[in-house]
């Protein structure tokens, strides 16, 4: 399910040379680091447009599904996702950057790569990966996107929105 706001047409009809960025967001502050990157690119004189993406993973935990139906879980994730997308869009809109919001359900890494290709984005902007030792405790979506990307540049940024790493095959 994609949420297509009125500004969808703005992103589709961009002037030539506009940098199209995909910024996946979630409830963490880390996912917002790309917002500063987009704003700094705009302030440097470059035309920028941003597609924000929230991906909800299907809930399979019996502890959750014991008390809630799949539909209740989906509705909760969609409401939460839309709130996060609207919140993330505010500083971009205030900076004069055209914004498109996208809500998807599925595997996070696949959806990030798929949306980037569908929207013909120039870059996927993600926070720098966690240190290697933390991978023992949680999945590292950023590393997986970097390893699985095919055609769209992946740029990782620090907490100040400064690029740390950029890779394209």
Coordinates of N, CA, C and O in Angstrom, one line a residue:
X1 N 0.8 -1.2 0.0 CA 0.0 0.0 0.0 C 0.9 1.2 0.0 O 1.7 1.4 0.9
X2 N 0.7 2.1 -1.0 CA 1.5 3.3 -1.0 C 0.5 4.5 -0.6 O -0.6 4.5 -1.1
X3 N 1.0 5.4 0.1 CA 0.2 6.6 0.4 C 0.7 7.6 -0.6 O 1.9 8.0 -0.6
X4 N -0.1 8.1 -1.5 CA 0.3 9.0 -2.5 C -0.3 10.4 -2.2 O -1.5 10.7 -2.4
X5 N 0.5 11.3 -1.7 CA 0.0 12.6 -1.3 C -0.1 13.5 -2.6 O 0.3 13.1 -3.6
X6 N -0.7 14.7 -2.3 CA -0.9 15.6 -3.4 C 0.4 16.0 -4.1 O 0.5 16.2 -5.3
X7 N 1.5 16.0 -3.3 CA 2.8 16.5 -3.9 C 3.5 15.4 -4.7 O 4.6 15.5 -5.2
X8 N 2.8 14.2 -4.9 CA 3.3 13.2 -5.8 C 3.7 13.7 -7.2 O 4.7 13.4 -7.7
X9 N 2.9 14.5 -7.7 CA 3.1 15.1 -9.0 C 4.3 16.0 -9.0 O 5.1 16.1 -10.0
X10 N 4.6 16.7 -7.9 CA 5.8 17.5 -7.9 C 7.0 16.7 -8.0 O 8.0 17.0 -8.7
X11 N 7.1 15.5 -7.4 CA 8.2 14.6 -7.4 C 8.4 14.0 -8.8 O 9.5 13.8 -9.3
X12 N 7.2 13.7 -9.4 CA 7.3 13.1 -10.8 C 7.7 14.1 -11.8 O 8.3 13.7 -12.8
X13 N 7.5 15.4 -11.7 CA 7.8 16.4 -12.7 C 8.9 17.3 -12.2 O 8.7 18.5 -12.1
X14 N 10.0 16.7 -11.9 CA 11.2 17.5 -11.4 C 12.0 18.1 -12.5 O 12.1 17.5 -13.6
X15 N 12.6 19.2 -12.3 CA 13.6 19.8 -13.3 C 14.7 18.8 -13.5 O 15.1 18.1 -12.6
X16 N 15.3 18.8 -14.7 CA 16.5 18.0 -14.9 C 17.6 18.3 -13.9 O 17.8 19.4 -13.6
X17 N 18.3 17.3 -13.5 CA 19.4 17.5 -12.6 C 19.1 17.4 -11.1 O 19.9 17.6 -10.3
X18 N 17.8 17.3 -10.8 CA 17.3 17.2 -9.5 C 17.8 15.9 -8.8 O 17.6 14.8 -9.4
X19 N 18.4 15.9 -7.7 CA 18.8 14.8 -7.0 C 17.6 14.1 -6.2 O 17.0 14.8 -5.4
X20 N 17.3 12.9 -6.6 CA 16.2 12.2 -6.0 C 16.8 11.3 -4.9 O 17.5 10.3 -5.2
X21 N 16.4 11.5 -3.6 CA 16.9 10.8 -2.5 C 15.7 9.9 -1.9 O 14.6 10.4 -1.8
X22 N 16.1 8.7 -1.5 CA 15.2 7.8 -0.8 C 15.6 7.8 0.6 O 16.8 7.4 0.9
X23 N 14.8 8.2 1.6 CA 15.1 8.2 3.0 C 14.2 7.2 3.7 O 13.0 7.6 4.0
X24 N 14.6 6.0 4.0 CA 13.8 5.1 4.8 C 13.8 5.6 6.2 O 14.8 6.0 6.8
X25 N 12.6 5.7 6.9 CA 12.5 6.1 8.2 C 11.8 5.1 9.1 O 11.0 4.3 8.6
X26 N 12.1 5.1 10.4 CA 11.4 4.3 11.4 C 11.3 5.2 12.6 O 11.4 6.4 12.6
X27 N 11.0 4.5 13.8 CA 10.8 5.3 15.0 C 12.1 5.7 15.7 O 12.1 6.4 16.7
X28 N 13.3 5.4 15.1 CA 14.5 5.8 15.7 C 15.0 7.1 15.2 O 14.8 7.5 14.1
X29 N 15.8 7.8 16.1 CA 16.4 9.0 15.7 C 17.5 8.8 14.6 O 17.6 9.7 13.7
X30 N 18.1 7.7 14.6 CA 19.1 7.4 13.6 C 18.6 7.5 12.1 O 19.2 7.9 11.2
X31 N 17.3 7.1 12.0 CA 16.7 7.1 10.6 C 16.5 8.5 10.1 O 16.3 8.7 8.9
X32 N 16.6 9.5 11.0 CA 16.3 10.9 10.7 C 17.6 11.6 10.2 O 17.6 12.7 9.8
X33 N 18.8 11.0 10.4 CA 20.0 11.6 10.0 C 20.1 12.0 8.5 O 20.7 13.0 8.2
X34 N 19.4 11.3 7.7 CA 19.4 11.6 6.3 C 18.6 12.9 5.9 O 18.8 13.5 4.9
X35 N 17.7 13.3 6.8 CA 17.0 14.6 6.6 C 18.0 15.7 6.6 O 17.9 16.6 5.7
X36 N 19.0 15.8 7.5 CA 20.0 16.8 7.5 C 20.8 16.8 6.2 O 21.2 17.8 5.7
X37 N 21.1 15.6 5.8 CA 21.9 15.4 4.5 C 21.1 16.0 3.4 O 21.7 16.8 2.6
X38 N 19.8 15.7 3.3 CA 19.0 16.3 2.2 C 19.0 17.8 2.2 O 19.1 18.5 1.2
X39 N 18.8 18.3 3.4 CA 18.7 19.8 3.6 C 20.0 20.4 3.3 O 20.1 21.5 2.6
X40 N 21.1 19.8 3.7 CA 22.5 20.4 3.3 C 22.7 20.4 1.8 O 23.3 21.3 1.3
X41 N 22.3 19.3 1.2 CA 22.4 19.3 -0.3 C 21.6 20.4 -1.0 O 22.1 21.0 -1.9
X42 N 20.4 20.6 -0.5 CA 19.6 21.7 -1.0 C 20.2 23.1 -0.7 O 20.3 23.9 -1.6
X43 N 20.8 23.3 0.5 CA 21.4 24.5 0.8 C 22.7 24.8 0.0 O 23.1 25.9 -0.1
X44 N 23.3 23.7 -0.5 CA 24.5 23.9 -1.3 C 24.2 24.3 -2.7 O 25.1 24.4 -3.6
X45 N 22.9 24.4 -3.0 CA 22.5 24.9 -4.3 C 22.0 23.8 -5.3 O 21.6 24.1 -6.4
X46 N 22.0 22.6 -4.8 CA 21.5 21.5 -5.6 C 20.0 21.3 -5.5 O 19.4 21.4 -4.4
X47 N 19.4 21.0 -6.6 CA 17.9 20.7 -6.6 C 17.8 19.3 -6.0 O 18.5 18.3 -6.3
X48 N 16.9 19.2 -5.0 CA 16.7 17.9 -4.2 C 15.2 17.6 -4.1 O 14.4 18.5 -3.9
X49 N 14.9 16.4 -4.2 CA 13.5 15.9 -4.0 C 13.7 14.6 -3.1 O 14.6 13.8 -3.3
X50 N 12.8 14.4 -2.1 CA 13.0 13.3 -1.2 C 11.7 12.4 -1.3 O 10.6 12.9 -1.2
X51 N 12.0 11.1 -1.3 CA 10.9 10.1 -1.1 C 11.2 9.5 0.2 O 12.2 8.9 0.4
X52 N 10.2 9.7 1.2 CA 10.4 9.0 2.5 C 9.7 7.7 2.4 O 8.6 7.5 1.7
X53 N 10.2 6.7 3.1 CA 9.7 5.3 3.1 C 9.6 4.8 4.5 O 10.6 4.8 5.2
X54 N 8.5 4.2 4.8 CA 8.3 3.4 6.0 C 7.9 2.0 5.6 O 7.0 1.9 4.8
X55 N 8.6 1.0 6.1 CA 8.3 -0.4 5.8 C 7.9 -1.1 7.1 O 8.6 -1.1 8.1
X56 N 6.7 -1.6 7.1 CA 6.1 -2.4 8.2 C 6.4 -3.9 7.9 O 5.9 -4.4 6.8
X57 N 7.1 -4.6 8.8 CA 7.3 -6.0 8.6 C 6.0 -6.8 9.1 O 5.5 -6.4 10.1
X58 N 5.6 -7.8 8.4 CA 4.5 -8.6 8.9 C 4.8 -9.2 10.2 O 5.9 -9.6 10.5
X59 N 3.8 -9.1 11.1 CA 3.9 -9.6 12.5 C 3.7 -11.1 12.5 O 2.6 -11.5 12.0
X60 N 4.6 -11.9 13.0 CA 4.4 -13.3 13.1 C 4.6 -13.8 14.5 O 4.4 -15.0 14.7
X61 N 4.8 -13.0 15.4 CA 5.0 -13.4 16.8 C 3.7 -13.9 17.4 O 2.7 -13.1 17.4
X62 N 3.7 -15.1 17.9 CA 2.4 -15.6 18.5 C 2.0 -14.9 19.7 O 0.8 -14.8 20.1
X63 N 3.0 -14.3 20.4 CA 2.7 -13.5 21.6 C 1.8 -12.3 21.3 O 1.0 -11.9 22.1
X64 N 2.0 -11.7 20.1 CA 1.2 -10.6 19.7 C -0.1 -11.0 19.0 O -1.2 -10.6 19.3
X65 N 0.0 -12.0 18.2 CA -1.1 -12.5 17.4 C -2.1 -13.2 18.3 O -3.3 -13.4 18.0
X66 N -1.7 -13.6 19.5 CA -2.6 -14.2 20.5 C -3.7 -13.2 20.9 O -4.8 -13.6 21.2
X67 N -3.3 -11.9 20.9 CA -4.3 -10.9 21.4 C -4.8 -10.0 20.4 O -5.8 -9.3 20.6
X68 N -4.1 -9.9 19.2 CA -4.5 -9.0 18.1 C -4.6 -9.8 16.8 O -3.8 -10.7 16.6
X69 N -5.6 -9.4 16.0 CA -5.7 -10.0 14.7 C -4.6 -9.4 13.7 O -4.1 -8.3 14.0
X70 N -4.4 -10.1 12.6 CA -3.4 -9.5 11.6 C -3.9 -8.2 11.2 O -3.1 -7.3 11.0
X71 N -5.2 -8.0 11.0 CA -5.8 -6.8 10.5 C -5.6 -5.6 11.6 O -5.2 -4.5 11.2
X72 N -5.7 -6.0 12.8 CA -5.5 -5.0 13.9 C -4.0 -4.5 13.9 O -3.7 -3.4 14.1
X73 N -3.1 -5.5 13.7 CA -1.7 -5.2 13.7 C -1.4 -4.3 12.5 O -0.7 -3.3 12.6
X74 N -1.9 -4.7 11.3 CA -1.7 -3.9 10.1 C -2.2 -2.5 10.2 O -1.5 -1.5 9.9
X75 N -3.4 -2.3 10.8 CA -3.9 -1.0 11.0 C -3.0 -0.2 11.9 O -2.8 1.0 11.7
X76 N -2.6 -0.8 13.0 CA -1.7 -0.1 14.0 C -0.4 0.3 13.3 O 0.1 1.5 13.4
X77 N 0.2 -0.6 12.5 CA 1.5 -0.3 11.8 C 1.2 0.8 10.8 O 2.1 1.7 10.6
X78 N 0.1 0.8 10.1 CA -0.1 1.8 9.1 C -0.3 3.2 9.7 O 0.2 4.2 9.2
X79 N -1.1 3.3 10.8 CA -1.2 4.5 11.5 C 0.1 5.1 12.1 O 0.4 6.2 11.9
X80 N 0.9 4.2 12.7 CA 2.2 4.6 13.2 C 3.1 5.0 12.1 O 3.8 6.0 12.2
X81 N 3.1 4.3 11.0 CA 3.9 4.6 9.8 C 3.6 5.9 9.2 O 4.5 6.7 8.9
X82 N 2.3 6.2 9.1 CA 1.9 7.5 8.5 C 2.3 8.6 9.4 O 2.7 9.7 8.9
X83 N 2.1 8.4 10.7 CA 2.6 9.5 11.7 C 4.1 9.7 11.5 O 4.5 10.9 11.5
X84 N 4.9 8.7 11.5 CA 6.3 8.9 11.3 C 6.7 9.5 10.0 O 7.6 10.4 10.0
X85 N 6.0 9.2 9.0 CA 6.3 9.8 7.7 C 5.9 11.3 7.7 O 6.7 12.1 7.2
X86 N 4.8 11.6 8.2 CA 4.4 13.0 8.3 C 5.4 13.8 9.2 O 5.7 15.0 8.8
X87 N 5.8 13.3 10.3 CA 6.7 13.9 11.2 C 8.1 14.1 10.5 O 8.7 15.2 10.6
X88 N 8.5 13.1 9.8 CA 9.8 13.2 9.1 C 9.8 14.2 7.9 O 10.8 14.9 7.6
X89 N 8.6 14.4 7.3 CA 8.5 15.3 6.2 C 8.5 16.8 6.6 O 8.9 17.6 5.7
X90 N 8.1 17.1 7.8 CA 8.0 18.5 8.2 C 9.3 19.3 8.0 O 9.2 20.4 7.4
X91 N 10.5 18.9 8.5 CA 11.6 19.7 8.2 C 12.0 19.9 6.8 O 12.6 20.9 6.3
X92 N 11.7 18.8 6.0 CA 12.0 18.9 4.6 C 11.1 19.9 3.8 O 11.6 20.7 3.0
X93 N 9.8 19.9 4.2 CA 8.9 20.8 3.6 C 9.3 22.2 4.0 O 9.3 23.1 3.1
X94 N 9.6 22.4 5.2 CA 10.0 23.7 5.7 C 11.3 24.2 5.0 O 11.5 25.4 4.8
X95 N 12.1 23.3 4.5 CA 13.3 23.7 3.8 C 13.1 23.9 2.3 O 14.0 24.2 1.5
X96 N 11.8 23.7 1.9 CA 11.4 23.9 0.5 C 11.8 22.7 -0.4 O 11.9 22.8 -1.6
X97 N 11.9 21.5 0.2 CA 12.2 20.3 -0.6 C 10.9 19.5 -0.9 O 10.1 19.2 0.1
X98 N 10.7 19.2 -2.1 CA 9.5 18.4 -2.5 C 9.6 17.0 -1.8 O 10.7 16.4 -1.9
X99 N 8.5 16.5 -1.2 CA 8.5 15.3 -0.5 C 7.4 14.4 -1.0 O 6.3 14.8 -1.2
X100 N 7.7 13.1 -1.1 CA 6.7 12.1 -1.4 C 6.8 11.1 -0.3 O 7.9 10.7 0.2
X101 N 5.7 10.6 0.2 CA 5.7 9.6 1.3 C 5.2 8.3 0.8 O 4.3 8.2 -0.1
X102 N 5.9 7.2 1.2 CA 5.5 5.8 0.8 C 5.4 4.9 2.0 O 6.3 4.9 2.8
X103 N 4.4 4.1 2.1 CA 4.2 3.1 3.1 C 4.2 1.8 2.4 O 3.4 1.6 1.5
X104 N 5.0 0.8 2.9 CA 5.0 -0.5 2.3 C 5.0 -1.5 3.5 O 5.4 -1.3 4.6
X105 N 4.5 -2.7 3.1 CA 4.6 -3.9 4.0 C 5.4 -4.9 3.4 O 5.3 -5.2 2.2
X106 N 6.3 -5.6 4.1 CA 7.1 -6.6 3.6 C 8.5 -6.6 4.2 O 8.8 -6.0 5.3
X107 N 9.4 -7.3 3.6 CA 10.8 -7.4 4.0 C 11.5 -6.0 3.8 O 11.4 -5.5 2.7
X108 N 12.1 -5.5 4.9 CA 12.6 -4.2 4.9 C 13.6 -3.9 3.8 O 13.5 -3.0 3.0
X109 N 14.6 -4.8 3.7 CA 15.7 -4.6 2.7 C 15.1 -4.6 1.3 O 15.4 -3.8 0.5
X110 N 14.3 -5.6 1.0 CA 13.7 -5.8 -0.3 C 12.9 -4.5 -0.7 O 13.0 -4.0 -1.8
X111 N 12.1 -4.1 0.2 CA 11.2 -2.9 0.0 C 12.0 -1.7 -0.3 O 11.7 -0.9 -1.1
X112 N 13.1 -1.5 0.5 CA 13.9 -0.3 0.3 C 14.5 -0.3 -1.1 O 14.4 0.7 -1.8
X113 N 15.1 -1.4 -1.5 CA 15.7 -1.5 -2.8 C 14.7 -1.4 -3.9 O 14.9 -0.8 -4.9
X114 N 13.5 -2.0 -3.7 CA 12.5 -2.0 -4.7 C 11.9 -0.6 -5.0 O 11.8 -0.2 -6.1
X115 N 11.6 0.1 -3.9 CA 11.1 1.4 -4.0 C 12.1 2.4 -4.7 O 11.8 3.2 -5.5
X116 N 13.4 2.2 -4.3 CA 14.4 3.1 -4.9 C 14.5 2.9 -6.4 O 14.6 3.9 -7.1
X117 N 14.4 1.7 -6.8 CA 14.4 1.4 -8.3 C 13.1 1.9 -8.9 O 13.2 2.5 -10.0
X118 N 12.0 1.6 -8.3 CA 10.7 2.0 -8.9 C 10.6 3.5 -9.1 O 10.1 4.0 -10.1
X119 N 11.1 4.3 -8.1 CA 11.0 5.7 -8.1 C 12.2 6.4 -8.8 O 12.3 7.6 -8.9
X120 N 13.1 5.5 -9.3 CA 14.3 6.0 -10.0 C 15.1 7.0 -9.2 O 15.5 8.1 -9.7
X121 N 15.3 6.6 -7.9 CA 16.1 7.5 -7.0 C 17.6 7.4 -7.4 O 18.1 6.4 -7.9
X122 N 18.3 8.5 -7.1 CA 19.7 8.6 -7.3 C 20.5 8.0 -6.2 O 21.6 7.5 -6.3
X123 N 19.9 8.2 -4.9 CA 20.6 7.7 -3.8 C 19.6 7.2 -2.7 O 18.5 7.7 -2.6
X124 N 20.1 6.1 -2.0 CA 19.4 5.7 -0.8 C 20.2 6.2 0.4 O 21.4 5.9 0.4
X125 N 19.6 7.0 1.3 CA 20.4 7.6 2.3 C 20.0 6.9 3.7 O 18.8 6.9 4.0
X126 N 21.0 6.3 4.3 CA 20.8 5.6 5.5 C 21.8 6.0 6.6 O 22.9 6.5 6.2
X127 N 21.6 5.7 7.9 CA 22.6 6.1 8.9 C 23.7 5.1 8.8 O 23.6 4.0 8.2
X128 N 24.9 5.5 9.3 CA 26.1 4.6 9.3 C 25.7 3.3 10.0 O 24.9 3.3 10.9
X129 N 26.2 2.2 9.5 CA 25.9 0.9 10.2 C 26.4 0.9 11.6 O 27.3 1.6 12.0
X130 N 25.7 0.1 12.4 CA 26.2 -0.1 13.8 C 27.6 -0.7 13.8 O 27.9 -1.4 12.8
X131 N 28.3 -0.6 14.9 CA 29.6 -1.3 15.0 C 29.4 -2.8 14.9 O 28.3 -3.3 15.2
X132 N 30.4 -3.5 14.4 CA 30.3 -4.9 14.1 C 29.8 -5.7 15.3 O 29.1 -6.6 15.2
X133 N 30.3 -5.4 16.5 CA 29.9 -6.2 17.7 C 28.5 -6.1 18.0 O 27.9 -7.0 18.6
X134 N 27.8 -5.1 17.6 CA 26.3 -5.0 17.9 C 25.5 -5.9 17.0 O 24.4 -6.1 17.2
X135 N 26.1 -6.3 15.8 CA 25.4 -7.2 14.9 C 25.1 -8.5 15.6 O 24.2 -9.2 15.1
X136 N 25.8 -8.8 16.6 CA 25.5 -10.1 17.3 C 24.1 -10.0 18.0 O 23.5 -11.1 18.2
X137 N 23.6 -8.8 18.3 CA 22.4 -8.7 19.0 C 21.2 -8.3 18.2 O 20.1 -8.4 18.7
X138 N 21.4 -7.8 17.0 CA 20.3 -7.3 16.2 C 20.6 -7.4 14.7 O 21.8 -7.3 14.3
X139 N 19.6 -7.5 13.8 CA 19.9 -7.4 12.4 C 20.4 -6.0 12.0 O 20.0 -5.0 12.6
X140 N 21.3 -6.0 11.0 CA 21.8 -4.7 10.5 C 21.3 -4.4 9.1 O 21.8 -4.9 8.1
X141 N 20.2 -3.7 9.1 CA 19.5 -3.4 7.8 C 20.4 -2.6 6.9 O 20.4 -2.9 5.7
X142 N 21.1 -1.7 7.4 CA 22.0 -0.8 6.6 C 23.0 -1.7 5.8 O 23.2 -1.6 4.6
X143 N 23.7 -2.6 6.6 CA 24.7 -3.5 5.9 C 24.0 -4.3 4.8 O 24.6 -4.6 3.8
X144 N 22.9 -4.8 5.2 CA 22.2 -5.7 4.2 C 21.8 -4.9 2.9 O 21.9 -5.4 1.8
X145 N 21.3 -3.7 3.1 CA 21.0 -2.9 1.9 C 22.3 -2.6 1.1 O 22.2 -2.7 -0.1
X146 N 23.4 -2.3 1.7 CA 24.6 -2.0 1.0 C 25.0 -3.3 0.2 O 25.4 -3.2 -0.9
X147 N 24.9 -4.4 0.9 CA 25.4 -5.7 0.2 C 24.5 -6.1 -0.9 O 24.9 -6.7 -1.9
X148 N 23.1 -5.8 -0.8 CA 22.2 -6.3 -1.8 C 21.8 -5.3 -2.8 O 21.1 -5.7 -3.8
X149 N 22.2 -4.1 -2.7 CA 21.8 -3.1 -3.7 C 22.4 -3.4 -5.1 O 23.4 -4.0 -5.2
X150 N 21.7 -3.0 -6.1 CA 22.0 -3.4 -7.4 C 22.3 -2.2 -8.3 O 23.3 -2.2 -9.1
X151 N 21.5 -1.1 -8.2 CA 21.6 -0.1 -9.2 C 21.6 1.3 -8.6 O 21.8 2.3 -9.3
X152 N 21.3 1.4 -7.4 CA 21.1 2.8 -6.8 C 22.2 3.0 -5.7 O 22.5 2.1 -4.9
X153 N 22.8 4.1 -5.8 CA 23.9 4.4 -4.8 C 23.3 4.5 -3.4 O 22.3 5.0 -3.2
X154 N 24.1 3.9 -2.5 CA 23.8 3.9 -1.1 C 24.8 4.8 -0.4 O 26.0 4.6 -0.4
X155 N 24.2 5.8 0.3 CA 25.1 6.8 1.0 C 24.7 6.7 2.5 O 23.5 6.7 2.9
X156 N 25.7 6.5 3.3 CA 25.5 6.4 4.8 C 26.0 7.8 5.4 O 26.9 8.3 4.9
X157 N 25.2 8.2 6.3 CA 25.5 9.5 6.9 C 25.6 9.4 8.4 O 25.0 8.5 9.1
X158 N 26.4 10.4 9.0 CA 26.5 10.4 10.5 C 25.4 11.2 11.1 O 24.5 11.7 10.4
X159 N 25.4 11.4 12.5 CA 24.3 12.1 13.1 C 24.1 13.5 12.7 O 23.1 14.1 12.9
X160 N 25.2 14.1 12.1 CA 25.0 15.5 11.6 C 24.6 15.6 10.1 O 24.6 16.6 9.5
X161 N 24.3 14.4 9.5 CA 23.9 14.4 8.1 C 25.1 14.4 7.1 O 24.9 14.6 6.0
X162 N 26.3 14.2 7.7 CA 27.5 14.3 6.8 C 27.7 12.9 6.2 O 27.7 11.9 6.9
X163 N 28.0 12.8 4.9 CA 28.2 11.5 4.3 C 29.5 10.8 4.8 O 30.5 11.4 5.0
X164 N 29.3 9.5 5.2 CA 30.4 8.7 5.7 C 30.9 7.8 4.6 O 32.1 7.5 4.5
X165 N 30.0 7.3 3.7 CA 30.3 6.2 2.8 C 29.3 6.3 1.7 O 28.1 6.6 1.9
X166 N 29.7 6.1 0.5 CA 28.9 6.0 -0.7 C 29.3 4.9 -1.6 O 30.5 4.8 -1.9
X167 N 28.4 4.1 -2.0 CA 28.8 2.9 -2.8 C 27.8 2.7 -3.9 O 26.6 2.7 -3.6
X168 N 28.3 2.4 -5.1 CA 27.4 2.0 -6.2 C 28.1 1.0 -7.0 O 29.3 1.1 -7.3
X169 N 27.4 -0.1 -7.4 CA 28.0 -1.1 -8.3 C 27.8 -0.7 -9.7 O 26.9 -0.1 -10.1

